[in-house]
Amino acid sequence: MESAAMPGRPATASASSSFDDLGALHELCRLRSTLEGFAAVRLCQHPRRQEVLDDFSRRLESMHAWARQGRLLEFRQEDGELHRRLVASCDSEALMHCWEHVNARLEAWIQHVQEVYWPSLMTLYREHEFLIQAWASDEPWVAEAATHQHLEAGWFRVAAARGESSPVMDPVERATSFLCTHYASAVEVGWLAQNVSFVSASHLTRCFRQKLGVSPYAFLRQVRMERAAQLLKTSADAVAVIA
């Protein structure tokens, strides 16, 4: 059963005011995203890639168990180790040192955002499920893009909670970007609307039809068909594999 909303949810949008320089924190988060995106790309060519992915799967199972029990501390520890193992898979001391330094600077902010802005641990678990599916992709750009999207998700939640408006907060733009990256995953429109676009499913569907002339599901089918057509032309994989 999905856990209840996490403790510490703000009564007002000013809950993050105790963090002095959000701009600097956001830049650090982008640096962490760059480091992990690099590691995700390298993972595609890792000589023991399946071993690394199997380790990720085991950690994801643990995160699922902690999420169902509402155990935030244990979930966060497993979450942090998951990202650490991704970077460590590069076998680069310099990369690991830089990541550890940046992560330490961001730790308090990440904890605050997870406690305050995510509706439940199960929602946060689901986002990690999508992330690991992307890391397992044979397409480096998918792994890299998903890493950036995952690490930016907290900032979008903060902006949505504050009622901030910007081009990157457009619900259709955010949904299409997510679907183009996670086209191989099973994405529900309700989950996409609530956790990526921060609107209702009916509103997102209406916006899709107004802007693109199709529903979110139809857009996803179109992306999958276009990707399949591209693979049929460029890949040696069997048709059944591509399908």
Coordinates of C-alpha atoms in Angstrom, one line a residue:
M1 CA 0.0 0.0 0.0
E2 CA 1.3 3.5 -0.9
S3 CA 2.8 5.3 2.0
A4 CA 1.3 8.5 3.3
A5 CA 2.6 11.9 2.4
M6 CA 6.1 12.5 3.8
P7 CA 6.5 14.5 7.0
G8 CA 7.5 18.2 7.0
R9 CA 5.3 19.3 4.1
P10 CA 5.3 23.2 4.1
A11 CA 2.4 25.2 5.1
T12 CA 3.6 28.0 2.7
A13 CA 5.8 28.2 -0.3
S14 CA 8.5 29.9 1.7
A15 CA 9.6 26.6 3.4
S16 CA 13.0 26.6 1.6
S17 CA 13.9 30.1 2.7
S18 CA 16.4 28.8 5.2
F19 CA 18.6 27.9 2.3
D20 CA 20.5 31.1 1.5
D21 CA 21.5 30.8 -2.1
L22 CA 19.2 28.6 -4.2
G23 CA 20.9 29.7 -7.4
A24 CA 24.2 28.3 -6.1
L25 CA 22.5 25.1 -5.0
H26 CA 20.9 24.7 -8.4
E27 CA 24.3 25.1 -10.1
L28 CA 25.7 22.4 -7.9
C29 CA 22.8 20.2 -8.7
R30 CA 23.5 20.7 -12.4
L31 CA 27.2 19.9 -11.8
R32 CA 26.1 16.6 -10.1
S33 CA 23.8 15.9 -13.0
T34 CA 26.7 16.4 -15.5
L35 CA 28.9 14.0 -13.5
E36 CA 26.2 11.4 -13.3
G37 CA 25.2 11.8 -16.9
F38 CA 28.8 11.2 -17.9
A39 CA 28.8 8.0 -15.8
A40 CA 25.5 6.9 -17.3
V41 CA 26.9 7.2 -20.8
R42 CA 30.0 5.3 -19.8
L43 CA 27.9 2.5 -18.3
C44 CA 26.6 1.7 -21.8
Q45 CA 30.1 0.4 -22.7
H46 CA 31.0 -1.0 -19.3
P47 CA 32.7 -4.5 -19.6
R48 CA 30.7 -5.8 -16.6
R49 CA 27.6 -3.8 -17.3
Q50 CA 25.1 -6.5 -16.5
E51 CA 26.7 -6.9 -13.0
V52 CA 26.3 -3.2 -12.4
L53 CA 22.7 -3.2 -13.6
D54 CA 21.9 -6.3 -11.4
D55 CA 23.3 -4.4 -8.4
F56 CA 21.0 -1.4 -9.3
S57 CA 18.0 -3.8 -9.5
R58 CA 18.7 -5.2 -6.1
R59 CA 19.0 -1.7 -4.6
L60 CA 15.8 -0.7 -6.4
E61 CA 14.0 -3.7 -4.7
S62 CA 15.3 -2.5 -1.3
M63 CA 14.0 1.1 -2.1
H64 CA 10.6 -0.4 -3.0
A65 CA 10.5 -2.2 0.4
W66 CA 11.5 1.0 2.3
A67 CA 9.0 3.1 0.4
R68 CA 6.1 0.7 1.1
Q69 CA 7.0 1.0 4.8
G70 CA 7.4 4.7 4.7
R71 CA 11.1 4.4 6.0
L72 CA 12.5 7.7 4.6
L73 CA 16.0 7.4 6.3
E74 CA 16.6 3.9 4.9
F75 CA 15.2 4.9 1.5
R76 CA 17.6 7.9 1.3
Q77 CA 20.6 5.8 2.3
E78 CA 19.8 3.3 -0.5
D79 CA 19.1 6.2 -2.9
G80 CA 22.5 7.8 -2.2
E81 CA 24.3 4.5 -2.6
L82 CA 22.6 3.9 -5.9
H83 CA 23.9 7.1 -7.4
R84 CA 27.3 6.6 -5.8
R85 CA 27.6 3.1 -7.4
L86 CA 26.8 4.6 -10.8
V87 CA 29.6 7.1 -10.5
A88 CA 32.0 4.5 -9.1
S89 CA 31.3 2.2 -12.1
C90 CA 33.6 4.6 -14.1
D91 CA 36.6 3.6 -12.0
S92 CA 37.8 7.2 -12.0
E93 CA 39.2 8.5 -8.7
A94 CA 38.9 12.2 -9.9
L95 CA 35.3 11.8 -10.9
M96 CA 34.4 10.0 -7.7
H97 CA 36.2 12.7 -5.6
C98 CA 34.4 15.5 -7.4
W99 CA 31.0 13.8 -7.1
E100 CA 31.5 13.1 -3.3
H101 CA 32.3 16.8 -2.8
V102 CA 29.3 18.1 -4.7
N103 CA 27.0 15.5 -3.1
A104 CA 28.1 16.5 0.4
R105 CA 27.3 20.2 -0.4
L106 CA 23.8 19.2 -1.7
E107 CA 22.9 16.6 1.0
A108 CA 20.8 18.9 3.3
W109 CA 19.0 20.5 0.3
I110 CA 18.2 17.1 -1.2
Q111 CA 16.9 15.8 2.1
H112 CA 14.7 18.9 2.5
V113 CA 13.2 18.6 -1.0
Q114 CA 12.5 14.9 -0.6
E115 CA 10.8 15.5 2.8
V116 CA 8.8 18.5 1.7
Y117 CA 8.0 18.4 -2.0
W118 CA 7.4 14.7 -2.9
P119 CA 3.9 13.5 -2.1
S120 CA 5.1 10.0 -1.0
L121 CA 8.1 7.7 -1.0
M122 CA 6.3 5.5 -3.5
T123 CA 6.2 8.4 -6.0
L124 CA 10.0 8.9 -5.5
Y125 CA 10.5 5.2 -5.9
R126 CA 8.6 5.2 -9.2
E127 CA 10.9 8.0 -10.5
H128 CA 13.9 5.8 -9.7
E129 CA 12.3 2.9 -11.5
F130 CA 12.1 5.0 -14.6
L131 CA 15.7 6.1 -14.1
I132 CA 17.2 2.6 -13.8
Q133 CA 15.2 1.5 -16.9
A134 CA 16.9 4.3 -18.8
W135 CA 20.3 3.4 -17.4
A136 CA 19.7 -0.1 -18.8
S137 CA 19.0 1.3 -22.3
D138 CA 21.5 0.6 -25.1
E139 CA 21.2 4.2 -26.2
P140 CA 23.6 6.5 -24.4
W141 CA 21.5 9.6 -25.0
V142 CA 18.5 8.0 -23.2
A143 CA 20.7 7.2 -20.1
E144 CA 22.1 10.7 -20.1
A145 CA 18.9 12.6 -20.7
A146 CA 17.0 10.5 -18.0
T147 CA 19.8 11.3 -15.5
H148 CA 19.4 15.1 -16.1
Q149 CA 15.6 14.9 -15.9
H150 CA 15.7 12.9 -12.7
L151 CA 18.1 15.3 -10.9
E152 CA 16.1 18.4 -12.1
A153 CA 12.8 16.9 -10.9
G154 CA 13.1 18.3 -7.4
W155 CA 13.6 21.8 -8.7
F156 CA 10.5 21.6 -10.9
R157 CA 8.6 20.4 -7.8
V158 CA 9.8 23.4 -5.8
A159 CA 8.9 25.8 -8.7
A160 CA 5.4 24.2 -9.1
A161 CA 4.8 24.5 -5.3
R162 CA 5.7 28.2 -5.4
G163 CA 3.4 28.8 -8.4
E164 CA 6.4 30.0 -10.5
S165 CA 5.9 30.1 -14.3
S166 CA 8.5 29.7 -17.0
P167 CA 8.8 28.1 -20.4
V168 CA 10.3 25.0 -18.9
M169 CA 7.2 24.6 -16.7
D170 CA 4.9 24.2 -19.6
P171 CA 3.0 20.9 -19.0
V172 CA 3.1 19.7 -22.6
E173 CA 6.8 20.5 -23.0
R174 CA 7.7 18.7 -19.8
A175 CA 5.5 15.7 -20.7
T176 CA 6.8 15.3 -24.2
S177 CA 10.4 15.6 -23.1
F178 CA 9.8 12.9 -20.5
L179 CA 8.0 10.6 -23.0
C180 CA 10.7 11.0 -25.7
T181 CA 13.3 9.8 -23.1
H182 CA 11.3 7.1 -21.5
Y183 CA 9.4 5.9 -24.6
A184 CA 10.4 2.3 -23.8
S185 CA 8.8 2.3 -20.3
A186 CA 5.2 1.8 -19.3
V187 CA 4.1 5.4 -18.5
E188 CA 0.6 6.1 -17.2
V189 CA -1.0 9.4 -18.2
G190 CA -2.2 10.0 -14.6
W191 CA 1.3 9.6 -13.2
L192 CA 2.8 11.7 -15.9
A193 CA 0.3 14.5 -15.4
Q194 CA 0.7 14.6 -11.6
N195 CA 4.5 14.0 -11.3
V196 CA 6.0 15.4 -14.4
S197 CA 3.6 18.2 -15.6
F198 CA 2.0 18.9 -12.2
V199 CA -1.5 19.2 -13.6
S200 CA -4.5 16.9 -13.7
A201 CA -4.7 14.1 -16.3
S202 CA -7.7 15.7 -18.0
H203 CA -6.0 19.1 -18.2
L204 CA -2.8 17.5 -19.6
T205 CA -4.8 15.6 -22.2
R206 CA -6.7 18.8 -23.1
C207 CA -3.4 20.7 -23.5
F208 CA -2.0 17.9 -25.7
R209 CA -4.9 18.0 -28.0
Q210 CA -4.8 21.9 -28.2
K211 CA -1.1 22.1 -28.8
L212 CA -0.3 18.8 -30.7
G213 CA -3.7 17.6 -31.9
V214 CA -3.2 14.2 -30.2
S215 CA -3.6 12.6 -26.8
P216 CA -0.5 11.8 -24.6
Y217 CA -1.0 8.1 -25.4
A218 CA -1.1 8.8 -29.1
F219 CA 2.0 11.0 -28.9
L220 CA 3.8 8.1 -27.1
R221 CA 2.8 5.6 -29.8
Q222 CA 4.0 8.0 -32.4
V223 CA 7.4 8.4 -30.7
R224 CA 7.7 4.6 -30.4
M225 CA 6.8 4.1 -34.1
E226 CA 9.3 6.7 -35.2
R227 CA 12.0 5.1 -33.1
A228 CA 11.2 1.7 -34.4
A229 CA 11.4 2.9 -38.0
Q230 CA 14.8 4.4 -37.3
L231 CA 16.0 1.2 -35.7
L232 CA 14.8 -0.9 -38.6
K233 CA 16.9 1.2 -40.9
T234 CA 20.1 1.5 -38.8
S235 CA 20.1 -1.5 -36.4
A236 CA 21.0 -5.2 -37.1
D237 CA 18.6 -6.2 -34.4
A238 CA 15.7 -8.6 -35.3
V239 CA 12.3 -7.1 -35.8
A240 CA 11.0 -8.9 -32.7
V241 CA 13.7 -7.2 -30.6
I242 CA 12.9 -3.8 -32.0
A243 CA 9.2 -4.3 -31.4

